[in-house]
Short mmCIF file of C-alpha atoms in Angstrom, two decimals:
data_model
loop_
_atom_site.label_atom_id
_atom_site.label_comp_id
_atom_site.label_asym_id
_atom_site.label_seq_id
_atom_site.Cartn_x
_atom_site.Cartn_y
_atom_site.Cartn_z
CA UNK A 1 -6.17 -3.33 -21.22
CA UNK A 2 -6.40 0.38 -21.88
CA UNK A 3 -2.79 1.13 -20.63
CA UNK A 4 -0.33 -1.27 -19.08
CA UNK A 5 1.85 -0.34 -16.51
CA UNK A 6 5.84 0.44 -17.50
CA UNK A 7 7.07 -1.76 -15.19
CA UNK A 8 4.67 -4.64 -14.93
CA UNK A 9 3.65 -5.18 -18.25
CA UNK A 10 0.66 -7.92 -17.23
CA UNK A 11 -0.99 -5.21 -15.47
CA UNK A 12 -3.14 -2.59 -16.00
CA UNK A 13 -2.29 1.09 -15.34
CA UNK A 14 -4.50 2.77 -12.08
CA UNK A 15 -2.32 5.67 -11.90
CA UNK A 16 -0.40 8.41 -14.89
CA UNK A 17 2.48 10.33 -13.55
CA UNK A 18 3.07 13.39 -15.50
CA UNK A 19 6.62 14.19 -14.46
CA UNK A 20 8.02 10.93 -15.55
CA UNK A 21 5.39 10.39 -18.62
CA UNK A 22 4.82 7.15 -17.40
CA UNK A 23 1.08 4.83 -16.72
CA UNK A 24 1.84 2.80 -13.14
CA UNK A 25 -0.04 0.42 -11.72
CA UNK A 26 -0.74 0.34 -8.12
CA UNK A 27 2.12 -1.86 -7.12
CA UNK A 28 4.19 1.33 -8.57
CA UNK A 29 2.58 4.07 -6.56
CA UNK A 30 3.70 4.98 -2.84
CA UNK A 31 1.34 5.03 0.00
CA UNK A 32 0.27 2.68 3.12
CA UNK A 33 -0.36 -0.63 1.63
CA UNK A 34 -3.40 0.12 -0.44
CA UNK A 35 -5.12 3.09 1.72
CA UNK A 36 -3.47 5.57 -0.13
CA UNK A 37 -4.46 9.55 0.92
CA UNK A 38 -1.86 10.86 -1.49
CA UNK A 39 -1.08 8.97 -4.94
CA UNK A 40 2.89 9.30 -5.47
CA UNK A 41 5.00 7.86 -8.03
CA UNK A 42 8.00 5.64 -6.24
CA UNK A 43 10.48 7.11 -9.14
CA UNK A 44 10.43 10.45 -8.51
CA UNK A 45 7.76 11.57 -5.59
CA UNK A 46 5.13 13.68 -7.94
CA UNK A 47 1.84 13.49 -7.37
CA UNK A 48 -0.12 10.79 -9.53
CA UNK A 49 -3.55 11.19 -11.22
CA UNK A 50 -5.75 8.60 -12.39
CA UNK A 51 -4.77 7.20 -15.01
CA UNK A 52 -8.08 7.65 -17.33
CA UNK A 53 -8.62 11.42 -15.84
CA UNK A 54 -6.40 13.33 -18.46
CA UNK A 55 -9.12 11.97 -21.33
CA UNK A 56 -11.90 12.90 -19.25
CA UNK A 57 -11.18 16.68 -18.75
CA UNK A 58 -13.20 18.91 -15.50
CA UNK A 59 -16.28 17.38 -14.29
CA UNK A 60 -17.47 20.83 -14.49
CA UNK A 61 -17.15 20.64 -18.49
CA UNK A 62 -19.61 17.42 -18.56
CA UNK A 63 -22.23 19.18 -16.17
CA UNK A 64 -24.53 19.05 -19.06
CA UNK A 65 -24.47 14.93 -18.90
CA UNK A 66 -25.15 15.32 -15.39
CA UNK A 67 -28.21 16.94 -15.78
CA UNK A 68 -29.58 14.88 -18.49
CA UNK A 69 -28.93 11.66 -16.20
CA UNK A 70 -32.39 11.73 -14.63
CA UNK A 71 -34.03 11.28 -17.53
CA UNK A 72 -32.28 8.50 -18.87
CA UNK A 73 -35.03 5.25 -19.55
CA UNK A 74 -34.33 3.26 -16.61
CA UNK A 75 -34.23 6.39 -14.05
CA UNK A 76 -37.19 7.71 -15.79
CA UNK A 77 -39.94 5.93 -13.09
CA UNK A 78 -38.10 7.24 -9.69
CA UNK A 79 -39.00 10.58 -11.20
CA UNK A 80 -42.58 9.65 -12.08
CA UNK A 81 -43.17 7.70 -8.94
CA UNK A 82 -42.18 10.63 -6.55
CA UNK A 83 -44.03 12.96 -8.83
CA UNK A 84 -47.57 10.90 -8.67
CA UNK A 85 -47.10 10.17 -4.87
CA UNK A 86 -46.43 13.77 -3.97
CA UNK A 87 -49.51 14.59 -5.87
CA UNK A 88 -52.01 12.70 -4.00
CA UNK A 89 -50.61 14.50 -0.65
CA UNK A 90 -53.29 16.62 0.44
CA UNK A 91 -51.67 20.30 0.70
CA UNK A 92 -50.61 20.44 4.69
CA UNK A 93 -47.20 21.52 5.76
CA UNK A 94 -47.69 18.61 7.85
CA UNK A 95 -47.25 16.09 4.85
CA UNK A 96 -43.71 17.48 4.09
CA UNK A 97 -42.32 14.46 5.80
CA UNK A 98 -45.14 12.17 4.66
CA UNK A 99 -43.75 13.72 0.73
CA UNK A 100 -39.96 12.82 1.20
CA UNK A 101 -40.99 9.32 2.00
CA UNK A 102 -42.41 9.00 -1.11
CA UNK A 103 -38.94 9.55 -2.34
CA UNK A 104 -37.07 6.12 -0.89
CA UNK A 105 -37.01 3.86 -4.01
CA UNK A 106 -34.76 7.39 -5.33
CA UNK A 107 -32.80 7.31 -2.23
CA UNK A 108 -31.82 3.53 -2.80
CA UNK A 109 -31.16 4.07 -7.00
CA UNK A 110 -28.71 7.04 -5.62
CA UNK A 111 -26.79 4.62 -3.16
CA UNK A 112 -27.07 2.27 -5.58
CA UNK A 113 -25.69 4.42 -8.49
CA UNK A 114 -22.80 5.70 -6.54
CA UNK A 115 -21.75 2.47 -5.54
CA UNK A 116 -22.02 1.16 -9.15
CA UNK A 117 -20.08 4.34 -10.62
CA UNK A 118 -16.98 4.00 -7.87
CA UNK A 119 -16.73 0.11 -7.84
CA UNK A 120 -14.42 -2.01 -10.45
CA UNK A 121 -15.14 -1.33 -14.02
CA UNK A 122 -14.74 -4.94 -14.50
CA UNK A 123 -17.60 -5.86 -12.74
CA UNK A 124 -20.10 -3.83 -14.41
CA UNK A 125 -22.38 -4.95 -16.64
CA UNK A 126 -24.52 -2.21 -16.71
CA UNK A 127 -24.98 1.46 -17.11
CA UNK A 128 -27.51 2.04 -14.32
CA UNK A 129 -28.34 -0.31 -11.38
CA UNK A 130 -31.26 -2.31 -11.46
CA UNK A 131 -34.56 -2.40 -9.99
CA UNK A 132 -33.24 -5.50 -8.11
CA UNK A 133 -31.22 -2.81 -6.03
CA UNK A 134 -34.37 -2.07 -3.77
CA UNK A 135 -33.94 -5.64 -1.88
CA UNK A 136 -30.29 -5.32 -0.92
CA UNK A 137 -30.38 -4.40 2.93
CA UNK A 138 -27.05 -2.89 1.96
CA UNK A 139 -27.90 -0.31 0.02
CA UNK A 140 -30.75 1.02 1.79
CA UNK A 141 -28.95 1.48 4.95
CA UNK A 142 -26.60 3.43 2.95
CA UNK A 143 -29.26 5.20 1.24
CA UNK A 144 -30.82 6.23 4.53
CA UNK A 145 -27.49 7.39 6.06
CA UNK A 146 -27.02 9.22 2.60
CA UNK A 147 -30.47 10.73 3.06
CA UNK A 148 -30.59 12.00 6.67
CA UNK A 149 -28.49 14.88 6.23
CA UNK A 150 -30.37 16.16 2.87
CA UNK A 151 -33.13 16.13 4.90
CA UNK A 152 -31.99 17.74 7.51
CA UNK A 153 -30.97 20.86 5.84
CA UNK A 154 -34.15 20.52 4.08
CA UNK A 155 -36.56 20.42 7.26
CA UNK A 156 -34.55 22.99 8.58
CA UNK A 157 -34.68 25.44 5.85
CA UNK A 158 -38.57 24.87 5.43
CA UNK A 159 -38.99 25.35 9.18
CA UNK A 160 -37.27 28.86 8.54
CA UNK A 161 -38.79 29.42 6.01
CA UNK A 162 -42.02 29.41 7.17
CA UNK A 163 -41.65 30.66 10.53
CA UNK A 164 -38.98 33.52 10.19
CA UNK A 165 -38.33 34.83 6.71
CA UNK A 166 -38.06 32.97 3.44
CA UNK A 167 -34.71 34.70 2.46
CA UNK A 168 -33.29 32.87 5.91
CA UNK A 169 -34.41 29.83 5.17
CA UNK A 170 -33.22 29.95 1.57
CA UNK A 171 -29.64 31.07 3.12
CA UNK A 172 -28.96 28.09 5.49
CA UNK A 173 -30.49 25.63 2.54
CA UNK A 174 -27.23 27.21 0.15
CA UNK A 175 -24.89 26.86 3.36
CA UNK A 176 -26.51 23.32 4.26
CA UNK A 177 -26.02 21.98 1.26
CA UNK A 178 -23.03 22.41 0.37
CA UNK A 179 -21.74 19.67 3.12
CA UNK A 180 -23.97 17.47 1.71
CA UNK A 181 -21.69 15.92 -1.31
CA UNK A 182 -18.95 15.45 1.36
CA UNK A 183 -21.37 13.47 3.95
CA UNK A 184 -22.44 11.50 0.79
CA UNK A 185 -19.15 10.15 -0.02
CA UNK A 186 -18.12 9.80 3.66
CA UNK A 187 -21.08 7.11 3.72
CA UNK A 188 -20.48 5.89 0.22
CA UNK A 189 -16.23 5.44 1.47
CA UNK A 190 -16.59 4.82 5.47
CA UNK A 191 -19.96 2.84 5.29
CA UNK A 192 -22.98 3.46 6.24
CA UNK A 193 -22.37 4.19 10.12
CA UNK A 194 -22.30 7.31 11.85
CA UNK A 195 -18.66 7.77 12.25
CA UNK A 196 -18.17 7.55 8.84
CA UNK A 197 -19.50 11.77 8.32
CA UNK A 198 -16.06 12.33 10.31
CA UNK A 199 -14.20 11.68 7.27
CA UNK A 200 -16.38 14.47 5.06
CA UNK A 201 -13.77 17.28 5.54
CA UNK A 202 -11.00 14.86 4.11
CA UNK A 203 -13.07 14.69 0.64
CA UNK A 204 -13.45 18.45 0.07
CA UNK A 205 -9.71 19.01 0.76
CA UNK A 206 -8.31 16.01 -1.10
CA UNK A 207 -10.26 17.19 -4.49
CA UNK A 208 -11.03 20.33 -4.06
CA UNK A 209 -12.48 21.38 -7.76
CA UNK A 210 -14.47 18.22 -8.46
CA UNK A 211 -16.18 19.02 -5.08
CA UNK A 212 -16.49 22.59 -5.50
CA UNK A 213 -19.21 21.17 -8.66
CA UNK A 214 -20.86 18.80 -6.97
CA UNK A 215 -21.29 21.48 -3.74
CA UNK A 216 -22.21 24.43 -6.15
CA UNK A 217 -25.27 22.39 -7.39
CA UNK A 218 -26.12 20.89 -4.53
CA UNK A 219 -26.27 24.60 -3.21
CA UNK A 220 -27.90 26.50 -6.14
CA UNK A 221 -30.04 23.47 -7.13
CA UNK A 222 -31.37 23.24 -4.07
CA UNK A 223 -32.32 26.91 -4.56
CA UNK A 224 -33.31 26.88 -7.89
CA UNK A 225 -35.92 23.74 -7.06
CA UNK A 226 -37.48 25.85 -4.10
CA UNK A 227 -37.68 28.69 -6.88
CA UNK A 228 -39.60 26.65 -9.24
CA UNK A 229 -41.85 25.61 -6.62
CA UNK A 230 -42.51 28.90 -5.41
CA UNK A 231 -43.35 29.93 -8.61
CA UNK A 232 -45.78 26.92 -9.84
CA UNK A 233 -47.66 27.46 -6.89
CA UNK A 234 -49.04 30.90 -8.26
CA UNK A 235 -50.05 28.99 -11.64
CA UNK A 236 -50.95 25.16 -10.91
CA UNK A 237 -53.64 23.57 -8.62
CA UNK A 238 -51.91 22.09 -5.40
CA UNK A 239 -51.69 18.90 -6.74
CA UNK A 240 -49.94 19.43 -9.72
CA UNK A 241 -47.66 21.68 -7.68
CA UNK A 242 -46.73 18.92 -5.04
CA UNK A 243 -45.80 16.60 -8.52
CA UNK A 244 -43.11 19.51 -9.89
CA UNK A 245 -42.25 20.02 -6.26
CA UNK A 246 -41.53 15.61 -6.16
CA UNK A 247 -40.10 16.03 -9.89
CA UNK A 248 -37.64 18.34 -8.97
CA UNK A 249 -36.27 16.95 -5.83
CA UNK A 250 -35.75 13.35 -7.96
CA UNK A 251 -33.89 15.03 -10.72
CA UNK A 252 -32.06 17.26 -8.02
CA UNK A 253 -31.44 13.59 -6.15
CA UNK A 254 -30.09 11.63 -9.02
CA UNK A 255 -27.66 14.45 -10.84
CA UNK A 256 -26.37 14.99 -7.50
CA UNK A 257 -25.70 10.94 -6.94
CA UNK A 258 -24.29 11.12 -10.35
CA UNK A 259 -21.78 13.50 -9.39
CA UNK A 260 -20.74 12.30 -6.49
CA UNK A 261 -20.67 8.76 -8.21
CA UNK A 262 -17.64 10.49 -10.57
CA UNK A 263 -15.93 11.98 -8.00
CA UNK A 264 -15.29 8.58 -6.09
CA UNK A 265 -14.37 7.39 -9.62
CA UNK A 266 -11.98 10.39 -10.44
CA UNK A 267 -10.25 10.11 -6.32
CA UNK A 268 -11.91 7.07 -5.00
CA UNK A 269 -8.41 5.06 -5.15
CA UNK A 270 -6.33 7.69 -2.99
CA UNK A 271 -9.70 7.46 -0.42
CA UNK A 272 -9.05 3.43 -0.44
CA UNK A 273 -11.99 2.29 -2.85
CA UNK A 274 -11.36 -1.16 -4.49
CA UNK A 275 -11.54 -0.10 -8.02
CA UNK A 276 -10.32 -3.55 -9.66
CA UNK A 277 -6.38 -2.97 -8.86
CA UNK A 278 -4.50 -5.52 -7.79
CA UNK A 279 -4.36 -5.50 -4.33
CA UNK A 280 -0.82 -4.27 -2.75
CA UNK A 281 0.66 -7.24 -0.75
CA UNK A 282 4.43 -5.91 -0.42
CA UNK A 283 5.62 -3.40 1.67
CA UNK A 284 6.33 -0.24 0.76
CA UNK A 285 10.48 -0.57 0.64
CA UNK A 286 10.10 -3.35 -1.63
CA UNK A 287 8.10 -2.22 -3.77
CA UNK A 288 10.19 1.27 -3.90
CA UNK A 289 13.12 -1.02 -4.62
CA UNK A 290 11.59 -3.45 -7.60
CA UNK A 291 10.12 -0.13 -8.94
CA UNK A 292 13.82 1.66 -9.42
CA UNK A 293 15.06 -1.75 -10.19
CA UNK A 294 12.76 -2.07 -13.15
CA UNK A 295 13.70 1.32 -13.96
CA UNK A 296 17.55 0.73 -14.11
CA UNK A 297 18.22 2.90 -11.04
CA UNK A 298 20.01 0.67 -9.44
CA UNK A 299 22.83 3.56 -8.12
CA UNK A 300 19.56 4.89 -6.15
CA UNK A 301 18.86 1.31 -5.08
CA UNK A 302 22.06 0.95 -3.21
CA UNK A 303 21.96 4.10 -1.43
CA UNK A 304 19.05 2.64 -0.06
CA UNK A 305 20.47 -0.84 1.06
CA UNK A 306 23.77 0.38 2.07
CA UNK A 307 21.89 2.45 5.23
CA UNK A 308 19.43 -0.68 5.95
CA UNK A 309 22.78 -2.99 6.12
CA UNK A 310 23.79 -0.51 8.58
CA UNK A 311 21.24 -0.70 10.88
CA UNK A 312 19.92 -3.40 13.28
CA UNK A 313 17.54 -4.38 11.34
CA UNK A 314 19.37 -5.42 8.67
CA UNK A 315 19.33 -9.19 7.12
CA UNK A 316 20.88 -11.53 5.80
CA UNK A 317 18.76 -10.88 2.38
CA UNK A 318 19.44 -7.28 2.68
CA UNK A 319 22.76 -7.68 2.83
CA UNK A 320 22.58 -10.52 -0.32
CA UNK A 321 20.55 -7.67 -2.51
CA UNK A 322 23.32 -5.28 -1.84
CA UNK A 323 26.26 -7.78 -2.76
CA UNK A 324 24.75 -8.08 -6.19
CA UNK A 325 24.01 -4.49 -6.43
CA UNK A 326 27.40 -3.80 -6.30
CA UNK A 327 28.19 -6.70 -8.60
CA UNK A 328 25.93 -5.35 -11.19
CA UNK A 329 27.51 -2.13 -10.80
CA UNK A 330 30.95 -3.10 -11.18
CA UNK A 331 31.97 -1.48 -7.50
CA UNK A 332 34.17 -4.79 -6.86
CA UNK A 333 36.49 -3.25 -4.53
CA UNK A 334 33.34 -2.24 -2.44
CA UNK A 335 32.42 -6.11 -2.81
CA UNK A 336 36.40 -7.16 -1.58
CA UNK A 337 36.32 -4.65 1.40
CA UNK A 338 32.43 -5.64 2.85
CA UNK A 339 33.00 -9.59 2.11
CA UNK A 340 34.72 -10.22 5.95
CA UNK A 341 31.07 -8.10 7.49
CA UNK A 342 28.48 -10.15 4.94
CA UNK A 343 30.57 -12.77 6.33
CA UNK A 344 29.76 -12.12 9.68
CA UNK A 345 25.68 -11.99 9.17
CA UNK A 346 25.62 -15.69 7.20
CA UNK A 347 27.48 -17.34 9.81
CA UNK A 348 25.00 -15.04 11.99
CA UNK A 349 22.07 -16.88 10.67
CA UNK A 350 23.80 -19.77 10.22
CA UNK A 351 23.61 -20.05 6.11
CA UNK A 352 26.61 -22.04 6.00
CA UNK A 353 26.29 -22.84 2.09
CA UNK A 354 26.65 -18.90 1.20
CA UNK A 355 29.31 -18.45 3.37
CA UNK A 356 31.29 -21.18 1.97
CA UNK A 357 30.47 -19.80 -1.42
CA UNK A 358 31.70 -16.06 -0.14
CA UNK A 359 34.67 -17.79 0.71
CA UNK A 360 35.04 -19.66 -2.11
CA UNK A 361 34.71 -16.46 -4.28
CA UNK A 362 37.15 -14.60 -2.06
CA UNK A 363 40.13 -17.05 -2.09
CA UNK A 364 39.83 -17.07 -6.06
CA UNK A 365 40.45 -13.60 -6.28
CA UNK A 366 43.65 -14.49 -3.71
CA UNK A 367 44.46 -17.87 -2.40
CA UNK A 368 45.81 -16.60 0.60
CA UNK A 369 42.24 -14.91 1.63
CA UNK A 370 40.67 -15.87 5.19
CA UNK A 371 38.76 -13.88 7.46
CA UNK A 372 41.19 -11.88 9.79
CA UNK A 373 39.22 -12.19 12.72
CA UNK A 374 39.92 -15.48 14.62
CA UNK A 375 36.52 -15.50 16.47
CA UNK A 376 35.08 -15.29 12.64
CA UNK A 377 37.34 -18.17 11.93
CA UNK A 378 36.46 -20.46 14.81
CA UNK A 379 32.68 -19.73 13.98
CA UNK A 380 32.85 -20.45 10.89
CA UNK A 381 35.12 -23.78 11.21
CA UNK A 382 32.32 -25.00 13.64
CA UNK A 383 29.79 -24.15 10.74
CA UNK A 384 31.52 -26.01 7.54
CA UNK A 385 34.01 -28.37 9.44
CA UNK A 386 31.86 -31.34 8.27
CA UNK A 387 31.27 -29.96 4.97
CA UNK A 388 34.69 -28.85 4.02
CA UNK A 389 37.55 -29.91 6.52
CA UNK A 390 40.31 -28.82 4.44
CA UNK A 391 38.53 -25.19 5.20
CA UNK A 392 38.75 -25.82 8.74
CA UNK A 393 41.70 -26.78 9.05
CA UNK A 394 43.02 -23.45 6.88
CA UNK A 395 41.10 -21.42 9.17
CA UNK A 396 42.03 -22.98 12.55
CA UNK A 397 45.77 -23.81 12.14
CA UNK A 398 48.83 -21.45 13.42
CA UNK A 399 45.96 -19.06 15.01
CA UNK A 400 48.30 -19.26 18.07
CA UNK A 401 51.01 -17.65 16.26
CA UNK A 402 49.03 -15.12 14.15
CA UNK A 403 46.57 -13.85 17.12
CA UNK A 404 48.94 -15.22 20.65
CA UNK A 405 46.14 -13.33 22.56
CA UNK A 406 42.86 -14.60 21.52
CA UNK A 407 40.57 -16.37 24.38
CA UNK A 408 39.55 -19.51 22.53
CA UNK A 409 42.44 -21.00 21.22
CA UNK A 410 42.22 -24.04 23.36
CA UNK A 411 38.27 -24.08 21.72
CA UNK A 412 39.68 -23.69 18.12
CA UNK A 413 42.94 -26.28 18.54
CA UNK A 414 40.41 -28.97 20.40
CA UNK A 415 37.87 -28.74 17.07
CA UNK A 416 41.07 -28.27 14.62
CA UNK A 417 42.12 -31.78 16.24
CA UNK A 418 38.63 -33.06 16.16
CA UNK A 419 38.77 -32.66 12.30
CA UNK A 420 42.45 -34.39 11.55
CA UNK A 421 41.39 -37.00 13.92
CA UNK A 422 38.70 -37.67 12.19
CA UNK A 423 38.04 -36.30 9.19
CA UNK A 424 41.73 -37.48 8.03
CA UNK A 425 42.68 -39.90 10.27
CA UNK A 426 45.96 -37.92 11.62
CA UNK A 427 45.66 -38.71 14.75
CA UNK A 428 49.42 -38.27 15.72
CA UNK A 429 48.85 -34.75 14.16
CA UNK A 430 45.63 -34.09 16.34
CA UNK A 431 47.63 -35.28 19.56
CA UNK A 432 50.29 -32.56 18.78
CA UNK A 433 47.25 -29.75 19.31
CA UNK A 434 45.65 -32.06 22.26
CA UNK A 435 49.46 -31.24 24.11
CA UNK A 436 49.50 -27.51 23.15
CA UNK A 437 46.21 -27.11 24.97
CA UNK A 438 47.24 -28.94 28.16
CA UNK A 439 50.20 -27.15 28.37
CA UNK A 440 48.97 -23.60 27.66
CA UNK A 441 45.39 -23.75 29.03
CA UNK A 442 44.47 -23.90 32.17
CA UNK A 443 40.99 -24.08 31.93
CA UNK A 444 39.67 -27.60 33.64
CA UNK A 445 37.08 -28.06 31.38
CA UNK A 446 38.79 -28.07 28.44
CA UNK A 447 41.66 -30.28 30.02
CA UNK A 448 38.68 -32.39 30.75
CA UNK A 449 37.51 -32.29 26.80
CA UNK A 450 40.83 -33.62 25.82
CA UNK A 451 40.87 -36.34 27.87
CA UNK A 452 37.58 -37.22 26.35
CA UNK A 453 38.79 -36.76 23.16
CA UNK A 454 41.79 -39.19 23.77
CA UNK A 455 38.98 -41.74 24.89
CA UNK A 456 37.35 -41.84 21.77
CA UNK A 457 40.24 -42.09 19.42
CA UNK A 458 41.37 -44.62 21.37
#
């Protein structure tokens, strides 16, 4: 592991953020899930780069490598076998499609190659794809896709070229050609369907100077191939110049699939390529939070939580995470004045353990402590009554001279009498709140619930 990530130490670092000086891994970078179109760190909202780019410098420094890449051994035959295949053409215009045939196994290594280059470095075991490539259906339906606009702009400016003026032709080949990178990584990112060249504009504006390389030879190397054609055929025999002519559009083929191969390596994680990170399962929030948590910023943490527990959508766990925020930082009086609301939301969603602990914690800090609302009190009494009586019974006695007005006091003196009656065995205590109800409620159904209850006690 080349770099870990700060924060998850098992990890290893996708992403360098040069405002904080810190290597992230992808769980620490902001974005939509794992499609990210804009690396950001979740610290401080800069701009990330890949975390191995720094050491790699410009791809416009390493040109030279590009260049040299056709003629490394195993890329060698493409080359040769384009080169003897265009040779045997005899010398029609006609053939011109006939001679870019001759140039599919290339096609295929260039998908191939790209794929390779952009894909997890963990799964390569190799430098250069092999010749096993060619029997993938995959890759040459990527390779054709790849292909058709290259030679497009290539029929196009040969058509011109012939039958208008060579300077025209040569013109539109430079302006052609400098989409073609773009279309090449649409297929290489989208897939190889049509809709994927939609998404060509969005890899020219997202890295702007790697393209402008990989467009500037596409564009002058296109030229500079129809150059050296133009002038072997006023020294060689037509065969040997339809072998250059093959020659040069290989090499042109593969430096150009090298490039582009580095440029989905340099971006390809902001575009949503699976380069071997682990794949982001939390949402964002949560993984803002955990970030800032790691980093000890937990006052920025609570900002956060105290405007989600103000929402609707706040719950019970949100409100949990920002009780022992403001435990860890000390804010207890904060903690005193939001206990009777975090009350509220765990009888809510009926987590009757935590809210007898909240209570619990509350009443050591003062003995006297109960919630002040009586509906609060009543629900909770009907929560923990058979858990902890003596709490009921503390919450539910003298409500009717503490709140005189509230609507379900014949509700809360019925269950308070349930509880002595049964939980304690006072039932000449329990009869005592059976009397106050029938002689300050006049609601039949309860009258009707303490007859009921008188039943049962015998």
């Amino acid at each position: 592991m080349k770099h870990p990530c700060k924060y998850h130490p098992g990890t290893q670092a996708l992403w360098y953020c040069a405002h904080d000086g810190l290597h992230l891994c992808q769980q620490c970078v902001e974005g939509d899930e794992d499609q990210l179109m804009e690396a950001r760190c979740l610290l401080c909202n800069h701009e990330l780069a890949p975390a191995g780019q720094s050491q790699v410098g410009p791809l416009w420094q390493r040109l030279d490598s590009y260049l040299r890449l056709p003629f490394a051994l195993p890329l060698l035959p493409l080359m040769a076998i384009w080169a003897v295949l265009a040779a045997l053409l005899p010398p029609l215009w006609t053939m011109v499609p006939v001679a870019l045939l001759a140039g599919f196994p290339t096609f295929a290594f260039a998908a191939a190659l790209m794929t390779l280059r952009a894909g997890p470095r963990k799964t390569r075991k190799a430098a250069f794809p092999g010749w096993d490539c060619l029997g993938e259906s995959g890759v040459w339906k990527s390779a054709l896709w790849q292909a058709l606009p290259a030679v497009v702009v290539i029929a196009l400016a040969g058509g011109l070229m012939v039958t208008v003026s060579v300077p025209g032709g040569l013109l539109v080949a430079m302006i052609g050609m400098l989409l073609v990178p773009a279309l090449w990584l649409a297929v290489l990112v989208q897939g190889a369907a049509p809709g994927a060249y939609a998404a060509a504009a969005t890899y020219i504006a997202s890295a702007p100077r790697d393209y402008g390389v990989a467009a500037g030879f596409a564009s002058l190397g296109s030229v500079l191939v129809v150059a050296l054609v133009m002038v072997a055929m006023d020294v060689l025999p037509v065969p040997l110049v339809h072998a250059v002519a093959g020659l040069l559009a290989a090499w042109w083929w593969l430096v150009l699939a090298g490039l582009c191969g580095d440029i989905a390596v340099r971006h390809g994680r902001q575009w949503g390529l699976n380069q071997g990170g682990r794949r982001v399962t939390q949402p964002l929030a949560e993984r803002r939070q955990r970030t800032q948590l790691c980093a000890g910023r937990f006052d920025k943490v609570l900002l956060t939580t105290t405007k989600v527990i103000k929402s609707k959508k706040a719950t019970v766990g949100d409100w949990h995470h920002h009780d022992q925020l403001l435990a860890v930082l000390g804010k207890e009086q904060e903690r005193i004045a939001l206990a009777e609301p975090y009350l509220d939301w765990l009888i809510g969603a009926q987590a009757w353990g935590d809210a007898m602990a909240l209570v619990t914690r509350q009443r050591l800090r003062d003995r006297q402590w109960l919630p002040a609302a009586p509906a609060l009190r009543l629900a909770l009494a009907e929560g923990v009554y058979s858990r902890d009586p003596k709490l009921a019974v503390a919450l539910l006695k003298d409500l009717h001279q503490k709140h005189p007005d509230f609507t379900d006091l014949g509700e809360a003196y019925l269950l308070l009498a349930k509880v002595l009656a049964e939980q304690f065995g006072l039932a000449g205590k329990a009869e005592q709140y059976l009397r106050f109800v029938e002689s300050h409620c006049r609601d039949a159904r309860l009258r009707q619930k303490v007859l009921e209850c008188r039943a049962a006690w015998g």
